[in-house]
Short mmCIF file of C-alpha atoms in Angstrom, two decimals:
data_model
loop_
_atom_site.label_atom_id
_atom_site.label_comp_id
_atom_site.label_asym_id
_atom_site.label_seq_id
_atom_site.Cartn_x
_atom_site.Cartn_y
_atom_site.Cartn_z
CA GLY H 858 3.38 -106.30 -5.73
CA GLU H 859 1.82 -107.78 -2.59
CA HIS H 860 2.52 -106.05 0.74
CA PRO H 861 3.28 -108.17 3.85
CA PHE H 862 0.58 -106.63 6.07
CA ASP H 863 -3.20 -106.86 6.46
CA PHE H 864 -4.16 -103.19 6.75
CA ILE H 865 -2.68 -99.70 7.11
CA VAL H 866 -3.31 -97.35 10.03
CA THR H 867 -2.68 -93.61 9.67
CA ASP H 868 -1.95 -91.20 12.51
CA PHE H 869 -4.14 -88.57 10.85
CA ASN H 870 -7.68 -88.28 9.52
CA LEU H 871 -8.45 -88.99 5.88
CA THR H 872 -11.21 -87.85 3.56
CA GLY H 873 -13.23 -90.54 1.83
CA MET H 874 -11.46 -89.84 -1.44
CA GLN H 875 -7.98 -90.05 0.15
CA LYS H 876 -8.92 -93.31 1.85
CA ASP H 877 -10.21 -94.80 -1.42
CA HIS H 878 -7.07 -93.75 -3.34
CA LEU H 879 -4.80 -95.28 -0.71
CA GLU H 880 -6.83 -98.50 -0.59
CA ASP H 881 -6.59 -98.75 -4.39
CA ALA H 882 -2.83 -98.05 -4.36
CA PHE H 883 -1.98 -100.59 -1.63
CA ASN H 884 -4.89 -103.00 -2.16
CA LYS H 885 -5.31 -102.99 1.65
CA ASP H 886 -7.88 -101.61 4.09
CA ILE H 887 -6.97 -98.17 5.44
CA ILE H 888 -7.89 -97.19 9.00
CA ASP H 889 -7.47 -93.52 9.87
CA ARG H 890 -7.15 -91.89 13.30
CA ASN H 891 -10.93 -91.33 13.68
CA MET H 892 -11.69 -94.99 12.99
CA VAL H 893 -9.03 -96.14 15.49
CA ILE H 894 -10.69 -94.01 18.18
CA LEU H 895 -14.15 -95.28 17.24
CA LYS H 896 -12.94 -98.90 17.38
CA VAL H 897 -11.42 -98.37 20.85
CA PHE H 898 -14.65 -96.86 22.16
CA GLU H 899 -16.73 -99.56 20.47
CA SER H 900 -14.69 -102.32 22.12
CA ARG H 901 -15.12 -100.70 25.56
CA ALA H 902 -18.81 -99.76 25.36
CA ARG H 903 -20.79 -101.81 27.89
CA THR H 904 -24.17 -100.12 28.37
CA LYS H 905 -26.94 -99.63 25.82
CA GLU H 906 -26.35 -95.87 26.06
CA SER H 907 -22.63 -95.98 25.35
CA LYS H 908 -23.15 -98.51 22.52
CA LEU H 909 -25.73 -96.19 20.92
CA GLN H 910 -23.36 -93.22 21.22
CA VAL H 911 -20.62 -95.18 19.45
CA GLU H 912 -23.05 -96.38 16.75
CA ILE H 913 -24.14 -92.79 16.08
CA ALA H 914 -20.52 -91.62 15.88
CA LYS H 915 -19.68 -94.47 13.47
CA LEU H 916 -22.66 -93.63 11.25
CA GLN H 917 -21.64 -89.96 11.19
CA TYR H 918 -18.11 -91.01 10.27
CA GLN H 919 -19.42 -93.30 7.50
CA SER H 920 -21.53 -90.48 6.11
CA SER H 921 -18.50 -88.19 5.95
CA GLN H 922 -16.51 -90.91 4.14
CA LEU H 923 -19.05 -91.63 1.37
CA VAL H 924 -17.45 -91.58 -2.05
CA ASN H 925 -18.86 -93.04 -5.24
CA LYS H 926 -15.94 -94.30 -7.29
CA ASP H 927 -18.10 -94.78 -10.39
CA ALA H 928 -19.42 -91.19 -10.47
CA SER H 929 -17.51 -88.73 -12.60
CA TYR H 930 -18.29 -85.75 -10.30
CA SER H 931 -17.79 -83.47 -13.28
CA GLN H 932 -21.21 -84.24 -14.65
CA VAL H 933 -22.86 -81.65 -16.84
CA THR H 934 -26.01 -80.16 -15.39
CA SER H 935 -28.89 -78.55 -17.17
CA GLY H 936 -29.18 -74.79 -17.29
CA SER H 937 -31.01 -74.80 -13.96
CA GLY H 938 -28.16 -76.72 -12.30
CA HIS H 939 -30.55 -79.29 -10.79
CA ASN H 940 -29.85 -82.29 -13.02
CA LYS H 941 -27.45 -84.60 -11.17
CA GLY H 942 -25.89 -87.76 -12.50
CA SER H 943 -26.77 -91.23 -11.20
CA GLY H 944 -23.52 -91.50 -9.21
CA GLU H 945 -24.33 -88.43 -7.20
CA LYS H 946 -27.91 -89.65 -6.65
CA GLU H 947 -26.63 -92.96 -5.23
CA LYS H 948 -24.36 -91.11 -2.80
CA GLU H 949 -27.27 -88.90 -1.69
CA LEU H 950 -29.44 -92.00 -1.16
CA ASP H 951 -26.73 -93.56 1.04
CA LYS H 952 -26.45 -90.31 3.01
CA ARG H 953 -30.22 -90.24 3.53
CA ARG H 954 -30.25 -93.87 4.75
CA ILE H 955 -27.46 -93.10 7.21
CA ALA H 956 -29.22 -89.91 8.36
CA GLU H 957 -32.42 -91.89 9.01
CA ALA H 958 -30.48 -94.49 11.03
CA ILE H 959 -28.81 -91.71 13.04
CA HIS H 960 -32.21 -90.15 13.72
CA ARG H 961 -33.65 -93.49 14.98
CA LYS H 962 -30.65 -94.11 17.24
CA LYS H 963 -30.74 -90.55 18.61
CA LYS H 964 -34.41 -91.01 19.53
CA GLU H 965 -33.56 -94.24 21.35
CA LEU H 966 -30.64 -92.52 23.10
CA PHE H 967 -32.92 -89.63 24.14
CA GLN H 968 -35.30 -92.11 25.82
CA ILE H 969 -32.43 -93.72 27.73
CA LYS H 970 -31.12 -90.32 28.84
CA ASN H 971 -34.58 -89.30 30.04
CA SER H 972 -34.79 -92.50 32.08
CA ARG H 973 -31.38 -91.80 33.63
CA LYS H 974 -32.42 -88.22 34.33
CA THR H 975 -35.45 -89.49 36.28
CA GLY H 976 -33.16 -91.74 38.32
CA ARG H 977 -30.85 -88.80 39.02
CA ILE H 978 -33.78 -86.68 40.24
CA LEU H 979 -34.94 -89.47 42.56
CA ARG H 980 -31.41 -89.87 43.96
CA LYS H 981 -31.08 -86.11 44.40
CA ASN H 982 -34.33 -85.96 46.37
CA SER H 983 -33.34 -88.86 48.63
CA GLU H 984 -31.62 -88.41 51.96
CA ILE H 985 -28.69 -90.61 50.95
CA PRO H 986 -25.50 -88.61 50.25
CA THR H 987 -23.85 -88.98 46.85
CA ILE H 988 -20.09 -89.10 46.39
CA ALA H 989 -18.41 -88.87 42.98
CA ILE H 990 -14.98 -90.31 42.29
CA VAL H 991 -13.07 -88.17 39.82
CA GLY H 992 -9.60 -88.76 38.36
CA TYR H 993 -7.55 -89.40 35.27
CA THR H 994 -8.29 -92.35 33.03
CA ASN H 995 -6.86 -95.61 34.40
CA ALA H 996 -6.38 -94.09 37.89
CA GLY H 997 -8.38 -96.83 39.67
CA LYS H 998 -11.82 -95.22 40.14
CA SER H 999 -13.79 -98.33 39.10
CA THR H 1000 -11.46 -100.57 41.10
CA LEU H 1001 -12.13 -98.49 44.22
CA ILE H 1002 -15.90 -98.76 43.74
CA ASN H 1003 -15.58 -102.52 43.23
CA TYR H 1004 -13.65 -102.70 46.51
CA PHE H 1005 -16.58 -101.03 48.30
CA LEU H 1006 -19.06 -103.32 46.52
CA GLU H 1007 -17.05 -106.31 47.68
CA LYS H 1008 -17.30 -105.03 51.27
CA THR H 1009 -21.09 -104.72 50.89
CA LYS H 1010 -21.22 -108.31 49.60
CA SER H 1011 -23.02 -107.08 46.46
CA SER H 1012 -23.81 -109.51 43.68
CA PRO H 1013 -21.13 -109.69 40.96
CA ASP H 1014 -23.49 -108.16 38.36
CA LYS H 1015 -23.26 -104.87 40.29
CA TYR H 1016 -19.47 -104.72 39.89
CA LEU H 1017 -18.09 -102.23 37.38
CA TYR H 1018 -15.92 -103.18 34.45
CA SER H 1019 -12.37 -102.55 35.57
CA GLU H 1020 -9.20 -103.24 33.60
CA ASP H 1021 -5.72 -101.73 33.55
CA ILE H 1022 -6.27 -99.92 30.24
CA VAL H 1023 -7.09 -96.33 29.31
CA PHE H 1024 -10.76 -95.48 28.70
CA ALA H 1025 -11.99 -98.76 30.21
CA THR H 1026 -14.93 -96.77 31.64
CA LEU H 1027 -17.08 -95.00 29.05
CA GLU H 1028 -20.18 -94.28 31.10
CA THR H 1029 -20.99 -92.89 34.53
CA SER H 1030 -22.27 -95.50 37.00
CA THR H 1031 -23.74 -95.08 40.49
CA ARG H 1032 -23.87 -97.80 43.14
CA LEU H 1033 -25.39 -97.87 46.64
CA ILE H 1034 -22.74 -98.60 49.25
CA ASN H 1035 -24.24 -100.02 52.42
CA ILE H 1036 -21.55 -101.41 54.73
CA TYR H 1037 -22.84 -102.68 58.08
CA GLY H 1038 -22.15 -100.17 60.86
CA TYR H 1039 -21.56 -97.21 58.53
CA PRO H 1040 -23.99 -94.73 56.95
CA SER H 1041 -25.16 -95.66 53.45
CA PHE H 1042 -24.10 -93.51 50.48
CA LEU H 1043 -24.26 -93.48 46.71
CA LEU H 1044 -20.89 -93.74 44.96
CA THR H 1045 -20.58 -92.47 41.38
CA ASP H 1046 -17.87 -93.59 38.99
CA THR H 1047 -17.15 -90.89 36.40
CA VAL H 1048 -15.61 -91.14 32.95
#
């Protein structure tokens, strides 16, 4: 019969085959623990770098979940063992497409990281002191930096995303704090 819910969430990880069997049995989408975590991070990613990291993780997850329902998986091979059935070939093609997408995104991520590294080197060589704020998730690190930015009368686009939820911050951010009458410093918000 029909179940009175839209999808099922499990508190554990599932293989692709387990997920497919459960979706067939309940005729509902199944979301396992890994996908819940990926969806949380995806909803909180703000920068190009963090979005790329989540996209790569999702592609890796998708690759691990690939199952071809139409393939028999007990296909007879030739004596050399190299003759695969069409179902297995389709799965391999999907894996290759995902691997190529991961490779492209990793190259893009590498370029962004190199750019950030250059910025870090420039900051390190400057005379301005750097202060890092470290603490548990949802402790108020971003809120504190926003308070300082408010005091510097910074434009709103410099403010950090801050919300009373866990893992609201997924990337490290550095802001120049220059309050009249006090020495300037760089303030870094950590994950």
